[in-house]
Structures are given as C-alpha cells and as structure tokens.
mmCIF file of C-alpha atoms in Angstrom:
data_model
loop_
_atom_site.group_PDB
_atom_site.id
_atom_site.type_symbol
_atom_site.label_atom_id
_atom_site.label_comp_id
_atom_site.label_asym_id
_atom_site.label_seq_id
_atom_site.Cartn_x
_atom_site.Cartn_y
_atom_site.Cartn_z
ATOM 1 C CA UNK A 62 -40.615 1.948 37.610
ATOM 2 C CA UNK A 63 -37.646 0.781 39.712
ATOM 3 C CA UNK A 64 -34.428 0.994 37.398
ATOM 4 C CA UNK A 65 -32.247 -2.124 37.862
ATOM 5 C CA UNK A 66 -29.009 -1.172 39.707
ATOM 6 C CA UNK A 67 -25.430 -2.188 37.858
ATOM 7 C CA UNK A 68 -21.799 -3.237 39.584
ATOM 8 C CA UNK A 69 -18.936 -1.366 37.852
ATOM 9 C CA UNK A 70 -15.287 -2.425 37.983
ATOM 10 C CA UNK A 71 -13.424 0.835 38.034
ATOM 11 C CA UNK A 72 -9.957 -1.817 37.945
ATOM 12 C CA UNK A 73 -11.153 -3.543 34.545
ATOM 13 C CA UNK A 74 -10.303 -1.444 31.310
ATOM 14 C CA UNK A 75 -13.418 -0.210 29.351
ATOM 15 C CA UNK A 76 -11.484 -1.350 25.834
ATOM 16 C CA UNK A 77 -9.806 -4.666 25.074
ATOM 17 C CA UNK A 78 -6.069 -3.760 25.614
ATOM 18 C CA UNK A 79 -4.332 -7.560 24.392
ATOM 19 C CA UNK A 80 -5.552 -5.702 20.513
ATOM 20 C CA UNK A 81 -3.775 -3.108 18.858
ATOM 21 C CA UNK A 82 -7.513 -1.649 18.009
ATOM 22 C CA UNK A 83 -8.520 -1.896 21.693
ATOM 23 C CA UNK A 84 -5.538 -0.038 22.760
ATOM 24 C CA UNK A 85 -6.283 2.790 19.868
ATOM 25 C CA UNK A 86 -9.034 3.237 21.259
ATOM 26 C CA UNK A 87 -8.093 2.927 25.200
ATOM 27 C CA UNK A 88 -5.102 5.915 24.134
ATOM 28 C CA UNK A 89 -7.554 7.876 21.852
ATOM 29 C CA UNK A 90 -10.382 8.284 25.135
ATOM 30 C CA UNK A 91 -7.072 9.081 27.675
ATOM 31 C CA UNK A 92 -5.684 11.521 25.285
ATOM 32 C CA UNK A 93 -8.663 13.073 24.491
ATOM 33 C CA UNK A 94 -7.055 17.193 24.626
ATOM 34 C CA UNK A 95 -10.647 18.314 25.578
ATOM 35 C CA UNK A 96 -9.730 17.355 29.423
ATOM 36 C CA UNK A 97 -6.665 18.813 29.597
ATOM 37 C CA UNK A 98 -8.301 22.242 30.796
ATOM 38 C CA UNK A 99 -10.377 20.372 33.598
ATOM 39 C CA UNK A 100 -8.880 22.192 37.151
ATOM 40 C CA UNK A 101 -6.637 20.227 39.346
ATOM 41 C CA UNK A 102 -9.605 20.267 41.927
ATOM 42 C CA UNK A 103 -11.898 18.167 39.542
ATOM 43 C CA UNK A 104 -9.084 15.939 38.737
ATOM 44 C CA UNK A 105 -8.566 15.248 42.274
ATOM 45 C CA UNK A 106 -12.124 15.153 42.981
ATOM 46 C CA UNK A 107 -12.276 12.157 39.962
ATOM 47 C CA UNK A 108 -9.474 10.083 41.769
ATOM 48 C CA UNK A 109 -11.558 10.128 45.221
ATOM 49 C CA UNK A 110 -14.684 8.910 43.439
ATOM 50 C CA UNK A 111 -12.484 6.206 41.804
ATOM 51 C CA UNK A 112 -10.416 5.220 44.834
ATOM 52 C CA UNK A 113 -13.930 5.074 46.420
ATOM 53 C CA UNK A 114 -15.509 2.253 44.261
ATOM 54 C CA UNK A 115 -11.698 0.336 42.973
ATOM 55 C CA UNK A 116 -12.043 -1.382 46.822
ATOM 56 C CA UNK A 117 -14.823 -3.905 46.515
ATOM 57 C CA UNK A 118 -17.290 -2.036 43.704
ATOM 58 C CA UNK A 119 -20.189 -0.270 44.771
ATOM 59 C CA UNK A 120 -23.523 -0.522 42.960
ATOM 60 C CA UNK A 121 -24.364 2.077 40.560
ATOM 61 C CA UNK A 122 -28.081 3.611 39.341
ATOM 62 C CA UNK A 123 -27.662 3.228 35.267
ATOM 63 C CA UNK A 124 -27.744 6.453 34.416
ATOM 64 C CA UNK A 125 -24.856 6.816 36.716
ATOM 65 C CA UNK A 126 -22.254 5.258 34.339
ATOM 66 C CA UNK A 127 -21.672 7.627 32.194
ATOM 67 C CA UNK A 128 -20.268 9.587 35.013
ATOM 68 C CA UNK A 129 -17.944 6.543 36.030
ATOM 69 C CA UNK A 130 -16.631 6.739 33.136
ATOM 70 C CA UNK A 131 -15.927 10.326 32.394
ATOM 71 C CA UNK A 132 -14.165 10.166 35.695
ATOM 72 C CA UNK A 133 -12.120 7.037 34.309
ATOM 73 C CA UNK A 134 -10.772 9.251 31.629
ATOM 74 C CA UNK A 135 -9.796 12.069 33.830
ATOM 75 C CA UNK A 136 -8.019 10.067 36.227
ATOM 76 C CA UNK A 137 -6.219 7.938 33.823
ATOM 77 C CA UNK A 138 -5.213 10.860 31.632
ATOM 78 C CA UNK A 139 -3.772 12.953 34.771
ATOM 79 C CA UNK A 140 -2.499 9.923 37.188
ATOM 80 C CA UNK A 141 0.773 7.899 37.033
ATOM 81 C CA UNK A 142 -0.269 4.417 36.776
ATOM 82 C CA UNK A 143 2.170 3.238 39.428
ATOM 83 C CA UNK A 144 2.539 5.916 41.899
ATOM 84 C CA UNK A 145 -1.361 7.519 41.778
ATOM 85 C CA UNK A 146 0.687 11.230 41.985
ATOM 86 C CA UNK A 147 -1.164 13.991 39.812
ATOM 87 C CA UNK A 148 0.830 14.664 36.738
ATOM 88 C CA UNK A 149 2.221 18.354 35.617
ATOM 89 C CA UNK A 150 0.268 19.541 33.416
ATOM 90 C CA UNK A 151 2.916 19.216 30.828
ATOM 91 C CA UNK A 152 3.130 15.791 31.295
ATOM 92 C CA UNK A 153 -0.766 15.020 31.260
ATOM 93 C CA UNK A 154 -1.357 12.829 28.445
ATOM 94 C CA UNK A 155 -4.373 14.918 27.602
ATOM 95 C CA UNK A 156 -1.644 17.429 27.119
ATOM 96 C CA UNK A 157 0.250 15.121 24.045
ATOM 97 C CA UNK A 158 -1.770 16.712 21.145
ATOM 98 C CA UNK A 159 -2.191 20.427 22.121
ATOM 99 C CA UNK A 160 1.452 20.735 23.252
ATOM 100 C CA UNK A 161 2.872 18.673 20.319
ATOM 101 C CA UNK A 162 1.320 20.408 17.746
ATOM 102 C CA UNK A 163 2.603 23.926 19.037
ATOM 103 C CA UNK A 164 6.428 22.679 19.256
ATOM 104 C CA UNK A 165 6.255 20.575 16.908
ATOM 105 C CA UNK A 166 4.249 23.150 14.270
ATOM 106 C CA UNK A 167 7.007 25.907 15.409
ATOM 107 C CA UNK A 168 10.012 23.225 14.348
ATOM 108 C CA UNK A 169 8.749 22.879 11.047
ATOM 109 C CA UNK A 170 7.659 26.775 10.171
ATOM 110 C CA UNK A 171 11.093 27.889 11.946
ATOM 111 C CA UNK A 172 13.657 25.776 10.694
ATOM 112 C CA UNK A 173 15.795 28.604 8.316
ATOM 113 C CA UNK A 174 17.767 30.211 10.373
ATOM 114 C CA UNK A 175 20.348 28.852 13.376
ATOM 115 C CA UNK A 176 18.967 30.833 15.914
ATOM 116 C CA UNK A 177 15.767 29.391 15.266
ATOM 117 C CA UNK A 178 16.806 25.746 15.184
ATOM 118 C CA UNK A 179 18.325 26.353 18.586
ATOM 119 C CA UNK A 180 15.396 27.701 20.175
ATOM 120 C CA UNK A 181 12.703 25.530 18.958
ATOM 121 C CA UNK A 182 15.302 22.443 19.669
ATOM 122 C CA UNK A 183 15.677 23.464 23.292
ATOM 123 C CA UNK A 184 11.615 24.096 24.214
ATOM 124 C CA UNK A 185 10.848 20.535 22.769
ATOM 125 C CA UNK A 186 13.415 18.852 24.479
ATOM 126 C CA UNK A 187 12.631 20.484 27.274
ATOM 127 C CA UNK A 188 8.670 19.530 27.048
ATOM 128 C CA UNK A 189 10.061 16.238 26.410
ATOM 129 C CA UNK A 190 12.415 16.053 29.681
ATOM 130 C CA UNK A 191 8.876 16.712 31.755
ATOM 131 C CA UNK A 192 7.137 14.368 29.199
ATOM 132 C CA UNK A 193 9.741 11.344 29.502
ATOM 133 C CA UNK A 194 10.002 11.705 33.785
ATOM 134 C CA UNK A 195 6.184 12.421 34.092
ATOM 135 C CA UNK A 196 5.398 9.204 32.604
ATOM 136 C CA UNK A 197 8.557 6.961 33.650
ATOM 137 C CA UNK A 198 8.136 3.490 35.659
ATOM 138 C CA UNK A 199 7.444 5.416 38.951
ATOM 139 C CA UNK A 200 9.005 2.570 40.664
ATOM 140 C CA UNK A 201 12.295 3.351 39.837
ATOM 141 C CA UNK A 202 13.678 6.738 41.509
ATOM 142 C CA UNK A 203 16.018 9.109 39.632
ATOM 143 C CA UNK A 204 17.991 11.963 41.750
ATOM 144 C CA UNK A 205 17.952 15.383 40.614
ATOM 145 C CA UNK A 206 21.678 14.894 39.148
ATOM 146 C CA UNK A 207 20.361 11.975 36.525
ATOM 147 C CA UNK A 208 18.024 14.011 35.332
ATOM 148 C CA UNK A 209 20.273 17.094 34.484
ATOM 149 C CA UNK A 210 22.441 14.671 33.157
ATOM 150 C CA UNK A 211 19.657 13.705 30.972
ATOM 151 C CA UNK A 212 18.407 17.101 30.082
ATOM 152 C CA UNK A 213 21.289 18.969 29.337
ATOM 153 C CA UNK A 214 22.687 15.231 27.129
ATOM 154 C CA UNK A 215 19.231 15.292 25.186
ATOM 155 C CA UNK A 216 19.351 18.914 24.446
ATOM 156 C CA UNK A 217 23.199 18.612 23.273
ATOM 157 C CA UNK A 218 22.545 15.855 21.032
ATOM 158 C CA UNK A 219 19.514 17.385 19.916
ATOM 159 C CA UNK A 220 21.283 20.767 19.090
ATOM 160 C CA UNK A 221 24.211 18.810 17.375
ATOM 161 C CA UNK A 222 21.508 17.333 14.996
ATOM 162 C CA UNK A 223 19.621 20.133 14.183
ATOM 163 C CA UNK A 224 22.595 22.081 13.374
ATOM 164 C CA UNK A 225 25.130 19.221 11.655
ATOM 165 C CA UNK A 226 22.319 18.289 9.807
ATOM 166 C CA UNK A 227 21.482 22.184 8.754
ATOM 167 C CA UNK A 228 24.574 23.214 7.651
ATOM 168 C CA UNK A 229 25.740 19.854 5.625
ATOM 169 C CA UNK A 230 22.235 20.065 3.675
ATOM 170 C CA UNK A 231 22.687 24.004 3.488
ATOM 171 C CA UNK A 232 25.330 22.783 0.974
ATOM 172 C CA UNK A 233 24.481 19.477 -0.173
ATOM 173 C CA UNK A 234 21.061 19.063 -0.398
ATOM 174 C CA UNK A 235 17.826 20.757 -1.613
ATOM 175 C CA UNK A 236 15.536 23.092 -0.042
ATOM 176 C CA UNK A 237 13.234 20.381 0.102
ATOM 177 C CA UNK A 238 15.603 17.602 2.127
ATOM 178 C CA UNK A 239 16.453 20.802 4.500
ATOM 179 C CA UNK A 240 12.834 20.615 5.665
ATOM 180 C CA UNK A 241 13.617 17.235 7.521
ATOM 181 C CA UNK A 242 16.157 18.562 9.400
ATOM 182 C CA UNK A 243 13.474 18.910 12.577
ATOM 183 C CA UNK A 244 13.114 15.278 12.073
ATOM 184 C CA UNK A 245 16.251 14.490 12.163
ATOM 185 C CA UNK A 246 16.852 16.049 15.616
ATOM 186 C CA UNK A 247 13.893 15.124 17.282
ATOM 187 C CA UNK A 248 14.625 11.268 16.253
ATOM 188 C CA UNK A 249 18.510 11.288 17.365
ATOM 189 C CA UNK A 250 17.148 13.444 20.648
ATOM 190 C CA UNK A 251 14.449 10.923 21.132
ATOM 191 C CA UNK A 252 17.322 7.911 21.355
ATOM 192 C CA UNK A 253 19.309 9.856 23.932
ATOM 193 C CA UNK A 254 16.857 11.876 25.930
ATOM 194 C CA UNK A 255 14.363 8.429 26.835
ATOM 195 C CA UNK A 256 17.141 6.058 27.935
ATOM 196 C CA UNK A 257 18.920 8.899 29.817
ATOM 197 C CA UNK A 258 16.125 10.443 31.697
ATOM 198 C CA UNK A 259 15.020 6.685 32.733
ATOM 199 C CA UNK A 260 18.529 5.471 33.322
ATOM 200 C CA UNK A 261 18.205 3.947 36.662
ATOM 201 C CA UNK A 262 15.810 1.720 35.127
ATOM 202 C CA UNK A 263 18.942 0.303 32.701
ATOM 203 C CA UNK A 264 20.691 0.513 35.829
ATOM 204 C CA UNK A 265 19.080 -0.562 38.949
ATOM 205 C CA UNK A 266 16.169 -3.192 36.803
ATOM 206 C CA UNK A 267 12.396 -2.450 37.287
ATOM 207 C CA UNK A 268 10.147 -4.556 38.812
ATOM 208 C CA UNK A 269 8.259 -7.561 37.516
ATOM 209 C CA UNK A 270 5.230 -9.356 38.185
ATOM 210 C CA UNK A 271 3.961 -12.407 37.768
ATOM 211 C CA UNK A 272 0.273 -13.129 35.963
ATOM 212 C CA UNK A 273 -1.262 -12.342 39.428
ATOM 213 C CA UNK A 274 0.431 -9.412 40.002
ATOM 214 C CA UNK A 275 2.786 -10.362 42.589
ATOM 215 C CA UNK A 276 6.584 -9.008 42.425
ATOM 216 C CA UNK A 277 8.770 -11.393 41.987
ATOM 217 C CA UNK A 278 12.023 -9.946 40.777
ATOM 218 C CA UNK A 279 13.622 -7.405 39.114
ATOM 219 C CA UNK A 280 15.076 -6.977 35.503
ATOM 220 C CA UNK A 281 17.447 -5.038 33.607
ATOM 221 C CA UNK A 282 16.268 -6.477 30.372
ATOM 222 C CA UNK A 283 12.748 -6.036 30.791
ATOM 223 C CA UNK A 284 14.057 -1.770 31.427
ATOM 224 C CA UNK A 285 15.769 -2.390 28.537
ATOM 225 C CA UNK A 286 13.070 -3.609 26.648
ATOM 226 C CA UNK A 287 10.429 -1.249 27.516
ATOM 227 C CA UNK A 288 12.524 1.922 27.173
ATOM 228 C CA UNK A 289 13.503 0.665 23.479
ATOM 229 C CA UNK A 290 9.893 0.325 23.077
ATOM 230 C CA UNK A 291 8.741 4.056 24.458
ATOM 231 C CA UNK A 292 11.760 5.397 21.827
ATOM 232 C CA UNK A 293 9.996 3.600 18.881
ATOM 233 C CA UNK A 294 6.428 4.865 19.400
ATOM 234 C CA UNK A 295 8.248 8.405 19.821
ATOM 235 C CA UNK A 296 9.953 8.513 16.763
ATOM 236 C CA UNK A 297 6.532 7.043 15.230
ATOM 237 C CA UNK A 298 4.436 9.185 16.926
ATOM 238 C CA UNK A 299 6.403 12.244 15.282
ATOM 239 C CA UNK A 300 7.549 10.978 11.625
ATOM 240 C CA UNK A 301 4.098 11.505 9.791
ATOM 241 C CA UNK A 302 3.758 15.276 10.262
ATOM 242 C CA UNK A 303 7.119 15.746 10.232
ATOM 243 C CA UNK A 304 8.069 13.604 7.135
ATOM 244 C CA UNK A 305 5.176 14.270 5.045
ATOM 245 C CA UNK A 306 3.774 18.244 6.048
ATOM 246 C CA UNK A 307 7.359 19.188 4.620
ATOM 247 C CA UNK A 308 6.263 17.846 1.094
ATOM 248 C CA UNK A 309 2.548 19.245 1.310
ATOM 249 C CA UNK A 310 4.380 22.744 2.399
ATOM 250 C CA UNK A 311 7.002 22.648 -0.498
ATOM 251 C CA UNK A 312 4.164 22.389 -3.164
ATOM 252 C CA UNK A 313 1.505 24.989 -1.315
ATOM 253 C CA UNK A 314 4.738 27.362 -0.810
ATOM 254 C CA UNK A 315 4.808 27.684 -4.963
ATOM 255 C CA UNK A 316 1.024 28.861 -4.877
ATOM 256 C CA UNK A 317 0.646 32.830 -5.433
ATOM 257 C CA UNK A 318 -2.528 32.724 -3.272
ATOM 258 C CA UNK A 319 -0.582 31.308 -0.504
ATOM 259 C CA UNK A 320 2.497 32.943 -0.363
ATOM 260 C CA UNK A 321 0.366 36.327 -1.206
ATOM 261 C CA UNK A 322 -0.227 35.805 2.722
ATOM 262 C CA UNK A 323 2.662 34.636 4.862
ATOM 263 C CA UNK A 324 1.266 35.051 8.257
ATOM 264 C CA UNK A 325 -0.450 31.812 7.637
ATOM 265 C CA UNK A 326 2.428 29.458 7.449
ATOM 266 C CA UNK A 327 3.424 29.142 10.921
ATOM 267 C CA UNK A 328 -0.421 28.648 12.030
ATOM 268 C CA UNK A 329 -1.614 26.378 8.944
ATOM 269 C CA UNK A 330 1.616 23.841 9.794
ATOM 270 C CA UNK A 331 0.569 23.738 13.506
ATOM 271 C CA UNK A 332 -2.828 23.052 12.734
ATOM 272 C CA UNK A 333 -1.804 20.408 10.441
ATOM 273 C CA UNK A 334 0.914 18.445 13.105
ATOM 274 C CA UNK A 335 -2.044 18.721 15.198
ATOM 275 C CA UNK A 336 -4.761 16.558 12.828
ATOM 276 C CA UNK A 337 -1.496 13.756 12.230
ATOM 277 C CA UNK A 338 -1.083 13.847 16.276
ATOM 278 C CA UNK A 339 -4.578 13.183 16.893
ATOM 279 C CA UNK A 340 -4.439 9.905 15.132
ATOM 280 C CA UNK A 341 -0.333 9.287 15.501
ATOM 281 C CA UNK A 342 -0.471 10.002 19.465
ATOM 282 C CA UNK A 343 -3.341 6.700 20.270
ATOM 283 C CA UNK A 344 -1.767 5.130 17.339
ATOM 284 C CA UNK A 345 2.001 5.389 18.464
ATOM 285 C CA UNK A 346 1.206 4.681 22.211
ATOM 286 C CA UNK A 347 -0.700 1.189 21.030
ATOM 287 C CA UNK A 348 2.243 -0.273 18.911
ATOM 288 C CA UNK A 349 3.173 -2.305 22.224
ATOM 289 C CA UNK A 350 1.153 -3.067 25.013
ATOM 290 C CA UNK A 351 1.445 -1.281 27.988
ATOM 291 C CA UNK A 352 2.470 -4.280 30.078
ATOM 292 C CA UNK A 353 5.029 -5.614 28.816
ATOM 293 C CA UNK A 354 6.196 -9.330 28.804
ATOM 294 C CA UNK A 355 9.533 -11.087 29.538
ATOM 295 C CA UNK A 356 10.691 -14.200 29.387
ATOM 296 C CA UNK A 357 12.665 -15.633 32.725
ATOM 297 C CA UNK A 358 14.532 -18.007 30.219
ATOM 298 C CA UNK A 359 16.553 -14.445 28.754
ATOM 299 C CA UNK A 360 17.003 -13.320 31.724
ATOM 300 C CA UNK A 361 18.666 -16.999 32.718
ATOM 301 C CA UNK A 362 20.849 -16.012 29.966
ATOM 302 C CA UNK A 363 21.282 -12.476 30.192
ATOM 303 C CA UNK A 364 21.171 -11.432 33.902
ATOM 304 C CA UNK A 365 21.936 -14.717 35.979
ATOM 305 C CA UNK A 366 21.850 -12.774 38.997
ATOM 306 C CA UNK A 367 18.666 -11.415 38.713
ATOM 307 C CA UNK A 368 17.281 -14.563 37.953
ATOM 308 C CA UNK A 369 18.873 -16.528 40.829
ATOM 309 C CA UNK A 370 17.314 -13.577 43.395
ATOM 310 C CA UNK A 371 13.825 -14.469 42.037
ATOM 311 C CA UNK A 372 14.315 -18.101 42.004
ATOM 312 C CA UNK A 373 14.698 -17.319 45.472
ATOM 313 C CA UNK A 374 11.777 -15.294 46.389
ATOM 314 C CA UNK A 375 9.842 -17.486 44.161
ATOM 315 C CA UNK A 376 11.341 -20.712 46.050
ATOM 316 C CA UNK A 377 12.374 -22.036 42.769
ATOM 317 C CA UNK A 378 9.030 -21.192 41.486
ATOM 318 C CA UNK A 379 10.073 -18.906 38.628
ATOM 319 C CA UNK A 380 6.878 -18.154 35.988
ATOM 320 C CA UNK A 381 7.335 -18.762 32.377
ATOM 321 C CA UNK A 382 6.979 -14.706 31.450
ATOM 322 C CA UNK A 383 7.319 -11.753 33.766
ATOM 323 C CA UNK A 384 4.918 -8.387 33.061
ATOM 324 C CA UNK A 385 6.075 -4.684 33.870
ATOM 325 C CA UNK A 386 5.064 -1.453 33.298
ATOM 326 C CA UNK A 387 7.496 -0.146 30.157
ATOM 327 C CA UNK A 388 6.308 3.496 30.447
ATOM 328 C CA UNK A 389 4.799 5.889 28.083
#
C-alpha cells in the first residue's frame, strides 16, 4: 500500500520554545552528550541534508522523519545559530555535560591544596573562554586582543577567588564552608569572563529584529541584557552540584567503608556533577528564551542614538519590542 508522503519544516522548532518546559526539552534533545562523539564528517554531512530541505521543504516518505530529526539534533548541537560555522568540539553543546562534569568533578575532589586550586581554576576557565566565544552572538566580531584580554581577566579573577576565599576560610571557617570555595570562583569568574569575552557586544550593540525578522537597529541594552542573562543560567547551571555534592561528600567522608577506599572520591564526585548537569545544563539554558525581547521605549531612554538610527531605517516605523539572539 502506497504510504502517504509528509512536508517537514526543518526552520520550525520540534518543541514549543515561548514555555520554559518546551525549552527543557528543546536544550535536553541539543545537549544530548551521546552526539558529541559523532565525526565532523557526519556533522557536516547533517547540515547539507538540512540546508537541502530549510529552502522551500521537500516531501518526505514517513518513515523518513526520524532521520530529519536526528539530523536536527546534530546540526543544532554543533552549529552557531547565526553564523552556520561548525563549533570546536569544546564548545559543542553536546559537549556541556561530559566536559562539565570532568572540570567541574576535579574542582570539587581537588580543592585542599593551592597548587590544586590554581590548576583546576585555570583548565575551567579556560574550557569556559572556548565555551563563552563558541557560542557568542556571531554577529558581533571580537579581535584576538579582546579575547586575551578576556582570558587572562577571567582567569585572574578566578584565581583571586579561589585563593582569597581559601586562605580566609583556612582560618575562619569550617572544613565544611571550605568546600564552596570552587563555587565561589567559578561564580565571580563567571561575572567577569562572559561580559569580557563578549565585550564588543556592550560596546559596539548587537543586532535586532523586528517580529519578521528584519534588522532594524542595533542595541547596547539588548547586549546588555542578554549577556546578564547567559551569566545567570551559568552560575545556575553550576550551583546545585557545587552547593549541595559538598554536603553529601562531608557526611559520606565520615563513613569507614568509604574512606577505607580513597581512590573513589575523585571519580564518585565527577559522576555525581555529571547526574546534576544533565538536568541543570537544559534546565539553566531554558530560564530565558533564546530570543530575547526589548523594548524600543528603553532604548528611547537609554540609548537615544541608537534609537534615532532605527527610526531612520524604519522611516519612523519603530516596532513596539525588538528580538536578538542573547547567546548561550
């Protein structure tokens, strides 16, 4: 029997993304670590098929769909939204879990000694420096001397956390509050390293669209706005393994059975970061949508200038809200 053919729209999302539980589960299938060993030849080979049916739609046997889909995932985990360029592999989102969990899981089981601190400190910051260019607003170029800038200030401020916050607890506070201090530094890094490493965004504005996609403008505030946004679902994304492991740890640390076997402790923590990251990483990435909104009346407030240049390539036209990109 002749199966009835189907017209898919590789341009319309597959979850309802204006819902905090559609984008849970929109971040939850791009994450998904299982593609993150999938070649750069069938990643490549997934953006053709899409590019091939995103102009127009093409009709599709059924049993095709599936397919479609898988190759959905693979292209939305690996591509940059804006610019279509394959992604490091660091910077893959299918990469958030499996990398997180490693640093992250050596930060807490490492945290005793300075040199330690130091080290751990300067391989997440630098995962993060790939992490926070890979997934910028592609729209707005940084030179290789802003991003130094950004990396070496990130790292520094980092390092200055870790270690203030080591030494004053060394003294003042219990071996309990001295598990935090990863937290600490990955939260005051977090503040510095986004908004540095996307500073000509703060700088220059990003673009903005109206509801049909045209540009119309561009916005400091709306940078602003969607950086701020990027640095909350950071620090999120991090605080529940990192807040709450230390307090499992300080109780299973008292166990004979467990201490009776120490080579577990560094591998048990990482394993553990990694079950909080698979539900933290969708869940921290959905707080805000991914388009963000503006509203032209702030930015007749706020940036004047900016606002007269799209009255004027509106022709006085200027929509109600803007929408841009605020990066992941």
């Amino acid at each position: 029997m002749a199966q009835e053919l189907t017209l898919i729209d590789v341009d319309k999302p597959l979850f309802d993304l204006t819902t905090f539980a559609g984008r849970f589960k929109y971040y939850a299938w791009m994450t998904d670590p299982r593609t993150v060993i999938q070649p750069s030849e069938r990643l490549l080979e997934a953006k053709e098929m899409i590019e091939k049916y995103r102009h127009g739609g093409q009709s599709l046997v059924p049993g095709k769909a599936e397919d479609v889909h898988y190759n959905m995932k693979l292209y939305s985990s690996a591509f940059h939204p804006d610019s279509g360029e394959l992604q490091n592999f660091c910077g893959r989102m299918s990469f958030q879990v499996p990398g997180g969990m490693l640093i992250t899981g050596g930060m807490l089981a490492f945290y005793r000694t300075v040199p330690a601190v130091v080290l751990w400190q300067f391989i997440n910051q630098s995962f993060n420096a790939v992490v926070n260019y890979t997934n910028r607003n592609a729209n707005s170029p940084t030179s290789v001397t802003q991003l130094g800038v950004a990396y070496v200030s990130a790292t520094t401020s980092a390092l200055i956390a870790a270690i203030g916050c080591k030494n004053y607890w060394s003294r003042k506070a219990t071996p309990l509050f001295q598990r935090f201090v990863p937290f600490a530094a990955v939260a005051a890094a977090n503040c510095v390293n986004i908004p540095l490493m996307r500073q000509n965004e703060i700088l220059n504005g990003v673009e903005v669209k109206n509801t049909d996609g045209e540009i119309v403008g561009q916005s400091r505030l709306a940078a602003i706005k969607g950086i701020s946004e990027v640095v909350i679902s950071r620090i999120a994304m991090a605080a529940p393994g990192m807040l709450v492991l230390p307090l499992i740890m300080e109780r299973l640390e008292k166990l004979p059975a467990y201490r009776r076997i120490k080579w577990i402790n560094a591998p048990f923590q990482t394993l553990m970061v990694g079950c909080f990251l698979c539900f933290m990483v969708p869940s921290a990435c959905a707080f805000f949508p991914q388009q963000c909104s503006l509203d032209t009346s702030t930015m007749r407030t706020f940036e004047p200038e900016l606002y007269e240049d799209m009255k004027k390539r509106t022709d006085g036209n200027v929509p109600k809200r803007v929408y841009f990109n605020k990066g992941l």
